[in-house]
Amino acid sequence: MEFERHPERSNRYVVLAKKLSTKYNTKIPDKWARRYCKRCNKFLYPVHILGKRQ
């Protein structure tokens, strides 16, 4: 998976997607909106989330 090799790139794509959706007044699809943190704009990788909860 790309996130494992380049996490900073994945986080940058989240920031770019949010900027584009704001600029063009469109909504990010729910499928993708649930994959990043609304506060820090970081991509949420499922394995890391599960590891923190346990």
PDB file of N, CA, C and O in Angstrom:
ATOM      1  N   MET A   1       0.848  -1.180   0.000  1.00  0.00           N
ATOM      2  CA  MET A   1       0.000   0.000   0.000  1.00  0.00           C
ATOM      3  C   MET A   1       0.896   1.247   0.000  1.00  0.00           C
ATOM      4  O   MET A   1       1.943   1.275   0.627  1.00  0.00           O
ATOM      5  N   GLU A   2       0.458   2.233  -0.690  1.00  0.00           N
ATOM      6  CA  GLU A   2       1.243   3.462  -0.849  1.00  0.00           C
ATOM      7  C   GLU A   2       1.491   4.182   0.473  1.00  0.00           C
ATOM      8  O   GLU A   2       2.563   4.751   0.685  1.00  0.00           O
ATOM      9  N   PHE A   3       0.534   4.153   1.367  1.00  0.00           N
ATOM     10  CA  PHE A   3       0.697   4.859   2.642  1.00  0.00           C
ATOM     11  C   PHE A   3       1.881   4.330   3.446  1.00  0.00           C
ATOM     12  O   PHE A   3       2.581   5.093   4.100  1.00  0.00           O
ATOM     13  N   GLU A   4       2.120   3.049   3.376  1.00  0.00           N
ATOM     14  CA  GLU A   4       3.216   2.452   4.146  1.00  0.00           C
ATOM     15  C   GLU A   4       4.570   2.982   3.687  1.00  0.00           C
ATOM     16  O   GLU A   4       5.469   3.181   4.488  1.00  0.00           O
ATOM     17  N   ARG A   5       4.708   3.229   2.382  1.00  0.00           N
ATOM     18  CA  ARG A   5       5.987   3.707   1.857  1.00  0.00           C
ATOM     19  C   ARG A   5       6.127   5.221   1.929  1.00  0.00           C
ATOM     20  O   ARG A   5       7.220   5.721   2.139  1.00  0.00           O
ATOM     21  N   HIS A   6       5.024   5.966   1.731  1.00  0.00           N
ATOM     22  CA  HIS A   6       5.077   7.430   1.685  1.00  0.00           C
ATOM     23  C   HIS A   6       3.912   8.049   2.462  1.00  0.00           C
ATOM     24  O   HIS A   6       2.996   8.609   1.873  1.00  0.00           O
ATOM     25  N   PRO A   7       3.935   7.972   3.797  1.00  0.00           N
ATOM     26  CA  PRO A   7       2.813   8.528   4.568  1.00  0.00           C
ATOM     27  C   PRO A   7       2.675  10.037   4.411  1.00  0.00           C
ATOM     28  O   PRO A   7       1.560  10.560   4.403  1.00  0.00           O
ATOM     29  N   GLU A   8       3.782  10.759   4.234  1.00  0.00           N
ATOM     30  CA  GLU A   8       3.700  12.205   4.071  1.00  0.00           C
ATOM     31  C   GLU A   8       2.990  12.576   2.765  1.00  0.00           C
ATOM     32  O   GLU A   8       2.268  13.562   2.701  1.00  0.00           O
ATOM     33  N   ARG A   9       3.168  11.755   1.737  1.00  0.00           N
ATOM     34  CA  ARG A   9       2.490  11.999   0.462  1.00  0.00           C
ATOM     35  C   ARG A   9       0.987  11.790   0.617  1.00  0.00           C
ATOM     36  O   ARG A   9       0.190  12.585   0.117  1.00  0.00           O
ATOM     37  N   SER A  10       0.593  10.747   1.332  1.00  0.00           N
ATOM     38  CA  SER A  10      -0.829  10.489   1.559  1.00  0.00           C
ATOM     39  C   SER A  10      -1.479  11.630   2.334  1.00  0.00           C
ATOM     40  O   SER A  10      -2.587  12.055   2.010  1.00  0.00           O
ATOM     41  N   ASN A  11      -0.776  12.135   3.341  1.00  0.00           N
ATOM     42  CA  ASN A  11      -1.317  13.250   4.111  1.00  0.00           C
ATOM     43  C   ASN A  11      -1.407  14.510   3.263  1.00  0.00           C
ATOM     44  O   ASN A  11      -2.353  15.291   3.395  1.00  0.00           O
ATOM     45  N   ARG A  12      -0.459  14.721   2.373  1.00  0.00           N
ATOM     46  CA  ARG A  12      -0.493  15.883   1.471  1.00  0.00           C
ATOM     47  C   ARG A  12      -1.693  15.786   0.531  1.00  0.00           C
ATOM     48  O   ARG A  12      -2.344  16.780   0.234  1.00  0.00           O
ATOM     49  N   TYR A  13      -2.003  14.594   0.051  1.00  0.00           N
ATOM     50  CA  TYR A  13      -3.155  14.411  -0.839  1.00  0.00           C
ATOM     51  C   TYR A  13      -4.458  14.745  -0.125  1.00  0.00           C
ATOM     52  O   TYR A  13      -5.393  15.258  -0.746  1.00  0.00           O
ATOM     53  N   VAL A  14      -4.536  14.459   1.154  1.00  0.00           N
ATOM     54  CA  VAL A  14      -5.730  14.816   1.926  1.00  0.00           C
ATOM     55  C   VAL A  14      -5.891  16.332   1.952  1.00  0.00           C
ATOM     56  O   VAL A  14      -6.981  16.861   1.718  1.00  0.00           O
ATOM     57  N   VAL A  15      -4.799  17.040   2.209  1.00  0.00           N
ATOM     58  CA  VAL A  15      -4.848  18.508   2.250  1.00  0.00           C
ATOM     59  C   VAL A  15      -5.262  19.052   0.889  1.00  0.00           C
ATOM     60  O   VAL A  15      -6.121  19.948   0.795  1.00  0.00           O
ATOM     61  N   LEU A  16      -4.695  18.513  -0.184  1.00  0.00           N
ATOM     62  CA  LEU A  16      -5.045  18.973  -1.528  1.00  0.00           C
ATOM     63  C   LEU A  16      -6.515  18.704  -1.859  1.00  0.00           C
ATOM     64  O   LEU A  16      -7.188  19.549  -2.452  1.00  0.00           O
ATOM     65  N   ALA A  17      -7.011  17.535  -1.474  1.00  0.00           N
ATOM     66  CA  ALA A  17      -8.409  17.198  -1.735  1.00  0.00           C
ATOM     67  C   ALA A  17      -9.348  18.156  -1.008  1.00  0.00           C
ATOM     68  O   ALA A  17     -10.352  18.606  -1.574  1.00  0.00           O
ATOM     69  N   LYS A  18      -9.008  18.488   0.243  1.00  0.00           N
ATOM     70  CA  LYS A  18      -9.851  19.424   0.996  1.00  0.00           C
ATOM     71  C   LYS A  18      -9.821  20.817   0.377  1.00  0.00           C
ATOM     72  O   LYS A  18     -10.842  21.492   0.305  1.00  0.00           O
ATOM     73  N   LYS A  19      -8.661  21.259  -0.085  1.00  0.00           N
ATOM     74  CA  LYS A  19      -8.554  22.571  -0.731  1.00  0.00           C
ATOM     75  C   LYS A  19      -9.363  22.618  -2.021  1.00  0.00           C
ATOM     76  O   LYS A  19     -10.055  23.599  -2.285  1.00  0.00           O
ATOM     77  N   LEU A  20      -9.278  21.563  -2.809  1.00  0.00           N
ATOM     78  CA  LEU A  20     -10.031  21.519  -4.061  1.00  0.00           C
ATOM     79  C   LEU A  20     -11.539  21.488  -3.816  1.00  0.00           C
ATOM     80  O   LEU A  20     -12.300  22.155  -4.519  1.00  0.00           O
ATOM     81  N   SER A  21     -11.957  20.716  -2.820  1.00  0.00           N
ATOM     82  CA  SER A  21     -13.396  20.649  -2.552  1.00  0.00           C
ATOM     83  C   SER A  21     -13.913  21.990  -2.039  1.00  0.00           C
ATOM     84  O   SER A  21     -15.049  22.364  -2.322  1.00  0.00           O
ATOM     85  N   THR A  22     -13.082  22.718  -1.313  1.00  0.00           N
ATOM     86  CA  THR A  22     -13.474  24.047  -0.847  1.00  0.00           C
ATOM     87  C   THR A  22     -13.521  25.034  -2.005  1.00  0.00           C
ATOM     88  O   THR A  22     -14.472  25.810  -2.145  1.00  0.00           O
ATOM     89  N   LYS A  23     -12.500  24.998  -2.855  1.00  0.00           N
ATOM     90  CA  LYS A  23     -12.411  25.936  -3.979  1.00  0.00           C
ATOM     91  C   LYS A  23     -13.576  25.771  -4.946  1.00  0.00           C
ATOM     92  O   LYS A  23     -14.155  26.746  -5.411  1.00  0.00           O
ATOM     93  N   TYR A  24     -13.915  24.542  -5.269  1.00  0.00           N
ATOM     94  CA  TYR A  24     -14.975  24.278  -6.247  1.00  0.00           C
ATOM     95  C   TYR A  24     -16.325  23.973  -5.612  1.00  0.00           C
ATOM     96  O   TYR A  24     -17.258  23.580  -6.307  1.00  0.00           O
ATOM     97  N   ASN A  25     -16.414  24.141  -4.300  1.00  0.00           N
ATOM     98  CA  ASN A  25     -17.671  23.974  -3.571  1.00  0.00           C
ATOM     99  C   ASN A  25     -18.325  22.614  -3.849  1.00  0.00           C
ATOM    100  O   ASN A  25     -19.498  22.526  -4.190  1.00  0.00           O
ATOM    101  N   THR A  26     -17.532  21.580  -3.712  1.00  0.00           N
ATOM    102  CA  THR A  26     -18.037  20.219  -3.884  1.00  0.00           C
ATOM    103  C   THR A  26     -17.807  19.451  -2.589  1.00  0.00           C
ATOM    104  O   THR A  26     -17.020  19.851  -1.744  1.00  0.00           O
ATOM    105  N   LYS A  27     -18.496  18.355  -2.461  1.00  0.00           N
ATOM    106  CA  LYS A  27     -18.374  17.530  -1.264  1.00  0.00           C
ATOM    107  C   LYS A  27     -17.451  16.353  -1.553  1.00  0.00           C
ATOM    108  O   LYS A  27     -17.530  15.730  -2.609  1.00  0.00           O
ATOM    109  N   ILE A  28     -16.582  16.058  -0.607  1.00  0.00           N
ATOM    110  CA  ILE A  28     -15.755  14.859  -0.715  1.00  0.00           C
ATOM    111  C   ILE A  28     -16.663  13.665  -0.437  1.00  0.00           C
ATOM    112  O   ILE A  28     -17.387  13.666   0.561  1.00  0.00           O
ATOM    113  N   PRO A  29     -16.659  12.651  -1.303  1.00  0.00           N
ATOM    114  CA  PRO A  29     -17.537  11.497  -1.097  1.00  0.00           C
ATOM    115  C   PRO A  29     -17.327  10.861   0.280  1.00  0.00           C
ATOM    116  O   PRO A  29     -16.210  10.837   0.803  1.00  0.00           O
ATOM    117  N   ASP A  30     -18.407  10.352   0.857  1.00  0.00           N
ATOM    118  CA  ASP A  30     -18.346   9.755   2.191  1.00  0.00           C
ATOM    119  C   ASP A  30     -17.306   8.647   2.286  1.00  0.00           C
ATOM    120  O   ASP A  30     -16.652   8.492   3.318  1.00  0.00           O
ATOM    121  N   LYS A  31     -17.139   7.902   1.201  1.00  0.00           N
ATOM    122  CA  LYS A  31     -16.151   6.822   1.181  1.00  0.00           C
ATOM    123  C   LYS A  31     -14.763   7.358   1.518  1.00  0.00           C
ATOM    124  O   LYS A  31     -14.005   6.737   2.254  1.00  0.00           O
ATOM    125  N   TRP A  32     -14.427   8.522   1.013  1.00  0.00           N
ATOM    126  CA  TRP A  32     -13.106   9.111   1.246  1.00  0.00           C
ATOM    127  C   TRP A  32     -13.085  10.029   2.457  1.00  0.00           C
ATOM    128  O   TRP A  32     -12.051  10.171   3.112  1.00  0.00           O
ATOM    129  N   ALA A  33     -14.197  10.648   2.763  1.00  0.00           N
ATOM    130  CA  ALA A  33     -14.242  11.580   3.893  1.00  0.00           C
ATOM    131  C   ALA A  33     -14.012  10.869   5.222  1.00  0.00           C
ATOM    132  O   ALA A  33     -13.492  11.460   6.160  1.00  0.00           O
ATOM    133  N   ARG A  34     -14.365   9.609   5.293  1.00  0.00           N
ATOM    134  CA  ARG A  34     -14.170   8.847   6.532  1.00  0.00           C
ATOM    135  C   ARG A  34     -12.741   8.358   6.712  1.00  0.00           C
ATOM    136  O   ARG A  34     -12.402   7.777   7.721  1.00  0.00           O
ATOM    137  N   ARG A  35     -11.901   8.584   5.711  1.00  0.00           N
ATOM    138  CA  ARG A  35     -10.539   8.054   5.761  1.00  0.00           C
ATOM    139  C   ARG A  35      -9.492   9.054   6.227  1.00  0.00           C
ATOM    140  O   ARG A  35      -8.314   8.759   6.172  1.00  0.00           O
ATOM    141  N   TYR A  36      -9.918  10.229   6.649  1.00  0.00           N
ATOM    142  CA  TYR A  36      -8.946  11.178   7.182  1.00  0.00           C
ATOM    143  C   TYR A  36      -9.512  11.869   8.411  1.00  0.00           C
ATOM    144  O   TYR A  36     -10.710  11.951   8.597  1.00  0.00           O
ATOM    145  N   CYS A  37      -8.616  12.347   9.255  1.00  0.00           N
ATOM    146  CA  CYS A  37      -9.009  13.026  10.486  1.00  0.00           C
ATOM    147  C   CYS A  37      -9.484  14.434  10.153  1.00  0.00           C
ATOM    148  O   CYS A  37      -8.798  15.177   9.449  1.00  0.00           O
ATOM    149  N   LYS A  38     -10.630  14.807  10.665  1.00  0.00           N
ATOM    150  CA  LYS A  38     -11.196  16.128  10.379  1.00  0.00           C
ATOM    151  C   LYS A  38     -10.406  17.247  11.052  1.00  0.00           C
ATOM    152  O   LYS A  38     -10.382  18.362  10.588  1.00  0.00           O
ATOM    153  N   ARG A  39      -9.741  16.938  12.158  1.00  0.00           N
ATOM    154  CA  ARG A  39      -8.993  17.959  12.901  1.00  0.00           C
ATOM    155  C   ARG A  39      -7.589  18.177  12.353  1.00  0.00           C
ATOM    156  O   ARG A  39      -7.173  19.303  12.134  1.00  0.00           O
ATOM    157  N   CYS A  40      -6.850  17.098  12.154  1.00  0.00           N
ATOM    158  CA  CYS A  40      -5.443  17.261  11.765  1.00  0.00           C
ATOM    159  C   CYS A  40      -5.181  16.988  10.286  1.00  0.00           C
ATOM    160  O   CYS A  40      -4.045  17.110   9.825  1.00  0.00           O
ATOM    161  N   ASN A  41      -6.209  16.582   9.531  1.00  0.00           N
ATOM    162  CA  ASN A  41      -6.095  16.312   8.090  1.00  0.00           C
ATOM    163  C   ASN A  41      -5.091  15.219   7.766  1.00  0.00           C
ATOM    164  O   ASN A  41      -4.437  15.248   6.737  1.00  0.00           O
ATOM    165  N   LYS A  42      -4.965  14.233   8.623  1.00  0.00           N
ATOM    166  CA  LYS A  42      -4.063  13.116   8.376  1.00  0.00           C
ATOM    167  C   LYS A  42      -4.865  11.930   7.870  1.00  0.00           C
ATOM    168  O   LYS A  42      -5.992  11.683   8.294  1.00  0.00           O
ATOM    169  N   PHE A  43      -4.250  11.204   6.948  1.00  0.00           N
ATOM    170  CA  PHE A  43      -4.855   9.993   6.416  1.00  0.00           C
ATOM    171  C   PHE A  43      -4.919   8.954   7.522  1.00  0.00           C
ATOM    172  O   PHE A  43      -3.954   8.755   8.255  1.00  0.00           O
ATOM    173  N   LEU A  44      -6.073   8.302   7.685  1.00  0.00           N
ATOM    174  CA  LEU A  44      -6.239   7.285   8.722  1.00  0.00           C
ATOM    175  C   LEU A  44      -5.968   5.916   8.126  1.00  0.00           C
ATOM    176  O   LEU A  44      -6.712   5.439   7.279  1.00  0.00           O
ATOM    177  N   TYR A  45      -4.908   5.307   8.579  1.00  0.00           N
ATOM    178  CA  TYR A  45      -4.541   3.980   8.115  1.00  0.00           C
ATOM    179  C   TYR A  45      -5.135   2.966   9.087  1.00  0.00           C
ATOM    180  O   TYR A  45      -4.848   3.029  10.282  1.00  0.00           O
ATOM    181  N   PRO A  46      -5.977   2.048   8.632  1.00  0.00           N
ATOM    182  CA  PRO A  46      -6.730   1.152   9.524  1.00  0.00           C
ATOM    183  C   PRO A  46      -5.885   0.383  10.539  1.00  0.00           C
ATOM    184  O   PRO A  46      -6.283   0.241  11.680  1.00  0.00           O
ATOM    185  N   VAL A  47      -4.738  -0.081  10.196  1.00  0.00           N
ATOM    186  CA  VAL A  47      -3.918  -0.856  11.119  1.00  0.00           C
ATOM    187  C   VAL A  47      -3.453   0.016  12.280  1.00  0.00           C
ATOM    188  O   VAL A  47      -3.440  -0.401  13.423  1.00  0.00           O
ATOM    189  N   HIS A  48      -3.100   1.252  11.998  1.00  0.00           N
ATOM    190  CA  HIS A  48      -2.651   2.157  13.043  1.00  0.00           C
ATOM    191  C   HIS A  48      -3.793   2.503  13.991  1.00  0.00           C
ATOM    192  O   HIS A  48      -3.582   2.620  15.194  1.00  0.00           O
ATOM    193  N   ILE A  49      -4.987   2.659  13.485  1.00  0.00           N
ATOM    194  CA  ILE A  49      -6.137   2.980  14.315  1.00  0.00           C
ATOM    195  C   ILE A  49      -6.437   1.828  15.269  1.00  0.00           C
ATOM    196  O   ILE A  49      -6.630   2.017  16.456  1.00  0.00           O
ATOM    197  N   LEU A  50      -6.458   0.621  14.739  1.00  0.00           N
ATOM    198  CA  LEU A  50      -6.759  -0.547  15.565  1.00  0.00           C
ATOM    199  C   LEU A  50      -5.692  -0.749  16.622  1.00  0.00           C
ATOM    200  O   LEU A  50      -6.000  -1.135  17.743  1.00  0.00           O
ATOM    201  N   GLY A  51      -4.453  -0.461  16.302  1.00  0.00           N
ATOM    202  CA  GLY A  51      -3.381  -0.624  17.277  1.00  0.00           C
ATOM    203  C   GLY A  51      -3.505   0.347  18.423  1.00  0.00           C
ATOM    204  O   GLY A  51      -3.188   0.031  19.567  1.00  0.00           O
ATOM    205  N   LYS A  52      -3.987   1.549  18.190  1.00  0.00           N
ATOM    206  CA  LYS A  52      -4.119   2.551  19.232  1.00  0.00           C
ATOM    207  C   LYS A  52      -5.289   2.266  20.164  1.00  0.00           C
ATOM    208  O   LYS A  52      -5.258   2.608  21.318  1.00  0.00           O
ATOM    209  N   ARG A  53      -6.327   1.649  19.667  1.00  0.00           N
ATOM    210  CA  ARG A  53      -7.518   1.395  20.483  1.00  0.00           C
ATOM    211  C   ARG A  53      -7.320   0.254  21.461  1.00  0.00           C
ATOM    212  O   ARG A  53      -7.972   0.192  22.473  1.00  0.00           O
ATOM    213  N   GLN A  54      -6.473  -0.665  21.136  1.00  0.00           N
ATOM    214  CA  GLN A  54      -6.305  -1.850  21.981  1.00  0.00           C
ATOM    215  C   GLN A  54      -5.353  -1.610  23.108  1.00  0.00           C
ATOM    216  O   GLN A  54      -4.537  -0.871  23.235  1.00  0.00           O
TER     217      GLN A  54
END
